[in-house]
Amino acid sequence: MIKKLLYISFLLCAVLSQAQEPTTEKKEVETKVDRDLIKIGEEVQLGISVDAELGDLIIFPEQQTMGAMEVINSYPVDSLKIADKIRLFKKYGITQFDSGDYWVPRLEILKNARRLQSDSILVSVREVVVDTTKQGMFPIKDSVEIEDRSKGSYGWMWWLLLLIPVVIAVVLLSRKREQKTYEETLQPYEWTQYRLQKLDESGYLENRNWKEYY
């Protein structure tokens, strides 16, 4: 009986000692961010690393959002060979344009036929505070009078519109004068002499054609 009790006590001590020993097993997936506090629009780099054997198929997620965080960059996968194993690194650039505290949710990574998950991480986004008292103030510039050139630019058009009828009238009068007969251009005395000359040249007197002559 005493031997049985001693044996049971020994087993309990072994179990308790193993339970109290810190675990040295490394997680297959590690998740981290370069910072957990940013200003609106700043980039947080989210890194995921996976330990694998040579020849394992690892597929990282590709998505436009991670919870409320927006993915603005997806960097290429990097690798590090350790003995007969390999460690793959995937990095994302994420941000948010509203202030608040946001959880980056667990992300699913495929390792061959297995589905692994990353850890969720809290990121705080703060507004950009602008202190106007520290900004340099500039003097108010004097107002600049802009010359109104609309009247001058259209004045020549009015003159042109007034000049066109005058030119047309001059042209018509000149043509009318050119169309006058020779008799219309003679003075009264010259016209009388011209008509008498025409009568003499007509031969009415020689032919005794008195009616036509008078």
mmCIF file of C-alpha atoms in Angstrom:
data_model
loop_
_atom_site.group_PDB
_atom_site.id
_atom_site.type_symbol
_atom_site.label_atom_id
_atom_site.label_comp_id
_atom_site.label_asym_id
_atom_site.label_seq_id
_atom_site.Cartn_x
_atom_site.Cartn_y
_atom_site.Cartn_z
ATOM 1 C CA MET A 1 0.000 0.000 0.000
ATOM 2 C CA ILE A 2 2.784 2.381 0.905
ATOM 3 C CA LYS A 3 4.560 1.579 -2.357
ATOM 4 C CA LYS A 4 1.406 2.419 -4.350
ATOM 5 C CA LEU A 5 1.058 5.746 -2.572
ATOM 6 C CA LEU A 6 4.695 6.556 -3.224
ATOM 7 C CA TYR A 7 4.266 5.630 -6.924
ATOM 8 C CA ILE A 8 1.158 7.818 -7.286
ATOM 9 C CA SER A 9 2.924 10.693 -5.562
ATOM 10 C CA PHE A 10 5.857 10.353 -7.927
ATOM 11 C CA LEU A 11 3.569 10.475 -10.970
ATOM 12 C CA LEU A 12 1.769 13.563 -9.673
ATOM 13 C CA CYS A 13 5.060 15.348 -9.074
ATOM 14 C CA ALA A 14 6.218 14.511 -12.622
ATOM 15 C CA VAL A 15 3.018 15.794 -14.152
ATOM 16 C CA LEU A 16 3.124 19.015 -12.109
ATOM 17 C CA SER A 17 6.760 19.636 -12.961
ATOM 18 C CA GLN A 18 6.043 19.269 -16.670
ATOM 19 C CA ALA A 19 3.076 21.615 -16.420
ATOM 20 C CA GLN A 20 5.183 24.276 -14.695
ATOM 21 C CA GLU A 21 7.963 24.153 -17.316
ATOM 22 C CA PRO A 22 7.638 27.052 -19.853
ATOM 23 C CA THR A 23 6.701 25.915 -23.300
ATOM 24 C CA THR A 24 9.434 26.344 -25.902
ATOM 25 C CA GLU A 25 7.306 25.396 -28.887
ATOM 26 C CA LYS A 26 7.269 28.204 -31.470
ATOM 27 C CA LYS A 27 4.028 29.264 -33.107
ATOM 28 C CA GLU A 28 3.693 28.520 -36.806
ATOM 29 C CA VAL A 29 2.244 31.983 -37.515
ATOM 30 C CA GLU A 30 3.484 35.228 -36.003
ATOM 31 C CA THR A 31 1.753 38.599 -36.408
ATOM 32 C CA LYS A 32 3.127 42.043 -35.662
ATOM 33 C CA VAL A 33 2.828 45.704 -36.652
ATOM 34 C CA ASP A 34 5.540 48.325 -36.857
ATOM 35 C CA ARG A 35 3.386 50.660 -34.708
ATOM 36 C CA ASP A 36 -0.059 50.571 -33.161
ATOM 37 C CA LEU A 37 -0.714 54.347 -32.996
ATOM 38 C CA ILE A 38 -0.960 56.451 -36.170
ATOM 39 C CA LYS A 39 -2.478 59.646 -37.492
ATOM 40 C CA ILE A 40 -5.289 59.606 -40.022
ATOM 41 C CA GLY A 41 -4.029 58.352 -43.395
ATOM 42 C CA GLU A 42 -0.648 57.129 -42.147
ATOM 43 C CA GLU A 43 0.514 53.640 -43.102
ATOM 44 C CA VAL A 44 0.807 50.770 -40.639
ATOM 45 C CA GLN A 45 2.939 47.862 -41.802
ATOM 46 C CA LEU A 46 1.337 44.573 -40.794
ATOM 47 C CA GLY A 47 3.745 41.619 -40.950
ATOM 48 C CA ILE A 48 2.864 37.911 -40.992
ATOM 49 C CA SER A 49 5.515 35.183 -40.839
ATOM 50 C CA VAL A 50 4.949 31.450 -41.350
ATOM 51 C CA ASP A 51 7.390 28.601 -40.643
ATOM 52 C CA ALA A 52 7.260 25.815 -43.206
ATOM 53 C CA GLU A 53 9.133 22.875 -44.606
ATOM 54 C CA LEU A 54 10.804 23.050 -48.002
ATOM 55 C CA GLY A 55 8.164 22.211 -50.573
ATOM 56 C CA ASP A 56 5.178 23.375 -48.503
ATOM 57 C CA LEU A 57 2.551 25.455 -50.286
ATOM 58 C CA ILE A 58 1.831 28.691 -48.420
ATOM 59 C CA ILE A 59 -0.898 31.083 -49.617
ATOM 60 C CA PHE A 60 -1.279 34.482 -47.948
ATOM 61 C CA PRO A 61 -4.580 36.390 -48.181
ATOM 62 C CA GLU A 62 -5.011 39.158 -50.756
ATOM 63 C CA GLN A 63 -7.877 41.518 -49.924
ATOM 64 C CA GLN A 64 -8.723 45.210 -50.111
ATOM 65 C CA THR A 65 -9.788 45.595 -46.500
ATOM 66 C CA MET A 66 -8.902 44.007 -43.164
ATOM 67 C CA GLY A 67 -11.855 44.711 -40.961
ATOM 68 C CA ALA A 68 -12.229 48.483 -40.878
ATOM 69 C CA MET A 69 -8.648 49.032 -42.064
ATOM 70 C CA GLU A 70 -7.974 49.644 -45.743
ATOM 71 C CA VAL A 71 -5.126 47.865 -47.548
ATOM 72 C CA ILE A 72 -3.089 50.442 -49.477
ATOM 73 C CA ASN A 73 -0.022 48.260 -50.188
ATOM 74 C CA SER A 74 0.624 44.548 -50.560
ATOM 75 C CA TYR A 75 4.363 43.846 -50.543
ATOM 76 C CA PRO A 76 6.011 40.775 -52.155
ATOM 77 C CA VAL A 77 6.612 37.670 -50.041
ATOM 78 C CA ASP A 78 10.135 37.384 -48.633
ATOM 79 C CA SER A 79 11.810 34.200 -47.362
ATOM 80 C CA LEU A 80 14.567 33.110 -44.990
ATOM 81 C CA LYS A 81 16.061 29.616 -45.058
ATOM 82 C CA ILE A 82 16.909 28.081 -41.679
ATOM 83 C CA ALA A 83 18.635 24.685 -41.951
ATOM 84 C CA ASP A 84 16.126 22.406 -43.688
ATOM 85 C CA LYS A 85 13.189 24.743 -43.010
ATOM 86 C CA ILE A 86 12.026 28.052 -44.440
ATOM 87 C CA ARG A 87 10.333 31.100 -42.953
ATOM 88 C CA LEU A 88 8.088 33.184 -45.208
ATOM 89 C CA PHE A 89 7.326 36.850 -44.545
ATOM 90 C CA LYS A 90 4.356 38.759 -45.931
ATOM 91 C CA LYS A 91 3.888 42.487 -45.315
ATOM 92 C CA TYR A 92 0.809 44.685 -45.844
ATOM 93 C CA GLY A 93 0.407 48.450 -45.711
ATOM 94 C CA ILE A 94 -2.891 49.365 -44.034
ATOM 95 C CA THR A 95 -4.495 52.619 -42.890
ATOM 96 C CA GLN A 96 -7.753 54.294 -41.830
ATOM 97 C CA PHE A 97 -9.114 57.746 -42.642
ATOM 98 C CA ASP A 98 -11.348 58.109 -39.577
ATOM 99 C CA SER A 99 -10.114 58.456 -36.023
ATOM 100 C CA GLY A 100 -10.799 55.647 -33.554
ATOM 101 C CA ASP A 101 -9.544 52.276 -32.319
ATOM 102 C CA TYR A 102 -9.707 49.451 -34.860
ATOM 103 C CA TRP A 103 -9.017 45.726 -34.584
ATOM 104 C CA VAL A 104 -7.174 44.053 -37.434
ATOM 105 C CA PRO A 105 -9.030 40.701 -37.504
ATOM 106 C CA ARG A 106 -7.524 37.241 -37.715
ATOM 107 C CA LEU A 107 -6.392 36.471 -41.252
ATOM 108 C CA GLU A 108 -6.472 33.005 -42.796
ATOM 109 C CA ILE A 109 -3.277 31.545 -44.267
ATOM 110 C CA LEU A 110 -3.294 28.273 -46.206
ATOM 111 C CA LYS A 111 -0.460 25.837 -45.510
ATOM 112 C CA ASN A 112 -0.926 22.912 -47.861
ATOM 113 C CA ALA A 113 -4.373 21.615 -46.840
ATOM 114 C CA ARG A 114 -4.337 23.288 -43.407
ATOM 115 C CA ARG A 115 -5.862 26.635 -42.497
ATOM 116 C CA LEU A 116 -3.772 28.748 -40.137
ATOM 117 C CA GLN A 117 -4.810 32.057 -38.561
ATOM 118 C CA SER A 118 -2.898 35.162 -37.594
ATOM 119 C CA ASP A 119 -3.446 37.088 -34.369
ATOM 120 C CA SER A 120 -5.795 40.075 -34.178
ATOM 121 C CA ILE A 121 -4.104 43.388 -33.386
ATOM 122 C CA LEU A 122 -5.499 46.697 -32.112
ATOM 123 C CA VAL A 123 -4.511 49.882 -34.003
ATOM 124 C CA SER A 124 -5.387 53.377 -32.764
ATOM 125 C CA VAL A 125 -5.948 56.190 -35.271
ATOM 126 C CA ARG A 126 -5.818 59.806 -34.131
ATOM 127 C CA GLU A 127 -6.792 63.057 -35.853
ATOM 128 C CA VAL A 128 -4.163 65.458 -37.153
ATOM 129 C CA VAL A 129 -4.156 68.490 -34.849
ATOM 130 C CA VAL A 130 -3.261 71.763 -36.566
ATOM 131 C CA ASP A 131 -2.093 74.596 -34.316
ATOM 132 C CA THR A 132 -2.925 77.762 -36.233
ATOM 133 C CA THR A 133 -1.213 79.940 -33.599
ATOM 134 C CA LYS A 134 2.180 78.600 -34.671
ATOM 135 C CA GLN A 135 1.618 79.188 -38.350
ATOM 136 C CA GLY A 136 3.179 82.243 -39.928
ATOM 137 C CA MET A 137 0.690 84.976 -40.750
ATOM 138 C CA PHE A 138 1.059 86.906 -43.965
ATOM 139 C CA PRO A 139 -0.079 90.533 -44.462
ATOM 140 C CA ILE A 140 -3.200 91.149 -46.503
ATOM 141 C CA LYS A 141 -2.299 92.281 -49.983
ATOM 142 C CA ASP A 142 -3.689 95.512 -51.374
ATOM 143 C CA SER A 143 -6.516 95.168 -53.831
ATOM 144 C CA VAL A 144 -5.502 95.456 -57.451
ATOM 145 C CA GLU A 145 -7.744 97.382 -59.798
ATOM 146 C CA ILE A 146 -8.236 95.610 -63.083
ATOM 147 C CA GLU A 147 -8.768 97.910 -66.025
ATOM 148 C CA ASP A 148 -12.030 97.316 -67.813
ATOM 149 C CA ARG A 149 -11.009 96.925 -71.418
ATOM 150 C CA SER A 150 -14.403 95.785 -72.633
ATOM 151 C CA LYS A 151 -15.396 99.299 -73.798
ATOM 152 C CA GLY A 152 -12.168 99.892 -75.636
ATOM 153 C CA SER A 153 -12.175 96.470 -77.227
ATOM 154 C CA TYR A 154 -15.701 96.906 -78.647
ATOM 155 C CA GLY A 155 -15.447 100.641 -79.515
ATOM 156 C CA TRP A 156 -13.831 99.996 -82.896
ATOM 157 C CA MET A 157 -16.748 97.723 -83.787
ATOM 158 C CA TRP A 158 -19.208 100.586 -83.303
ATOM 159 C CA TRP A 159 -17.108 102.841 -85.498
ATOM 160 C CA LEU A 160 -16.976 100.136 -88.139
ATOM 161 C CA LEU A 161 -20.757 99.731 -88.094
ATOM 162 C CA LEU A 162 -21.200 103.501 -88.561
ATOM 163 C CA LEU A 163 -18.601 103.643 -91.336
ATOM 164 C CA ILE A 164 -20.073 100.843 -93.449
ATOM 165 C CA PRO A 165 -23.266 102.771 -94.504
ATOM 166 C CA VAL A 166 -21.183 105.846 -95.415
ATOM 167 C CA VAL A 167 -18.902 103.742 -97.624
ATOM 168 C CA ILE A 168 -21.898 102.109 -99.313
ATOM 169 C CA ALA A 169 -23.510 105.533 -100.007
ATOM 170 C CA VAL A 170 -20.281 106.892 -101.508
ATOM 171 C CA VAL A 171 -19.923 103.858 -103.759
ATOM 172 C CA LEU A 172 -23.518 104.105 -104.999
ATOM 173 C CA LEU A 173 -23.233 107.847 -105.726
ATOM 174 C CA SER A 174 -19.983 107.376 -107.595
ATOM 175 C CA ARG A 175 -21.530 104.634 -109.714
ATOM 176 C CA LYS A 176 -24.565 106.821 -110.428
ATOM 177 C CA ARG A 177 -22.343 109.627 -111.613
ATOM 178 C CA GLU A 178 -20.402 107.259 -113.840
ATOM 179 C CA GLN A 179 -23.663 106.110 -115.470
ATOM 180 C CA LYS A 180 -24.715 109.687 -116.543
ATOM 181 C CA THR A 181 -24.738 110.409 -120.289
ATOM 182 C CA TYR A 182 -22.565 112.988 -121.899
ATOM 183 C CA GLU A 183 -25.519 115.374 -122.269
ATOM 184 C CA GLU A 184 -26.310 115.192 -118.541
ATOM 185 C CA THR A 185 -22.862 116.394 -117.684
ATOM 186 C CA LEU A 186 -23.121 119.556 -119.882
ATOM 187 C CA GLN A 187 -24.004 123.000 -118.655
ATOM 188 C CA PRO A 188 -27.223 124.606 -120.160
ATOM 189 C CA TYR A 189 -25.353 126.752 -122.675
ATOM 190 C CA GLU A 190 -23.078 123.834 -123.684
ATOM 191 C CA TRP A 191 -26.072 121.562 -123.991
ATOM 192 C CA THR A 192 -27.834 124.057 -126.389
ATOM 193 C CA GLN A 193 -24.771 124.248 -128.603
ATOM 194 C CA TYR A 194 -24.474 120.453 -128.575
ATOM 195 C CA ARG A 195 -28.119 119.952 -129.611
ATOM 196 C CA LEU A 196 -27.851 122.496 -132.451
ATOM 197 C CA GLN A 197 -24.773 120.727 -133.725
ATOM 198 C CA LYS A 198 -26.668 117.447 -133.661
ATOM 199 C CA LEU A 199 -29.508 119.016 -135.699
ATOM 200 C CA ASP A 200 -27.082 120.254 -138.313
ATOM 201 C CA GLU A 201 -25.543 116.816 -138.558
ATOM 202 C CA SER A 202 -28.923 115.129 -138.832
ATOM 203 C CA GLY A 203 -29.551 116.281 -142.432
ATOM 204 C CA TYR A 204 -33.162 117.208 -141.829
ATOM 205 C CA LEU A 205 -32.768 120.623 -143.574
ATOM 206 C CA GLU A 206 -31.033 119.118 -146.606
ATOM 207 C CA ASN A 207 -33.806 116.554 -146.966
ATOM 208 C CA ARG A 208 -36.461 119.246 -146.349
ATOM 209 C CA ASN A 209 -37.829 117.193 -143.486
ATOM 210 C CA TRP A 210 -39.239 120.190 -141.642
ATOM 211 C CA LYS A 211 -41.497 118.277 -139.342
ATOM 212 C CA GLU A 212 -38.718 116.164 -137.934
ATOM 213 C CA TYR A 213 -36.420 119.180 -137.741
ATOM 214 C CA TYR A 214 -38.814 121.211 -135.610
#
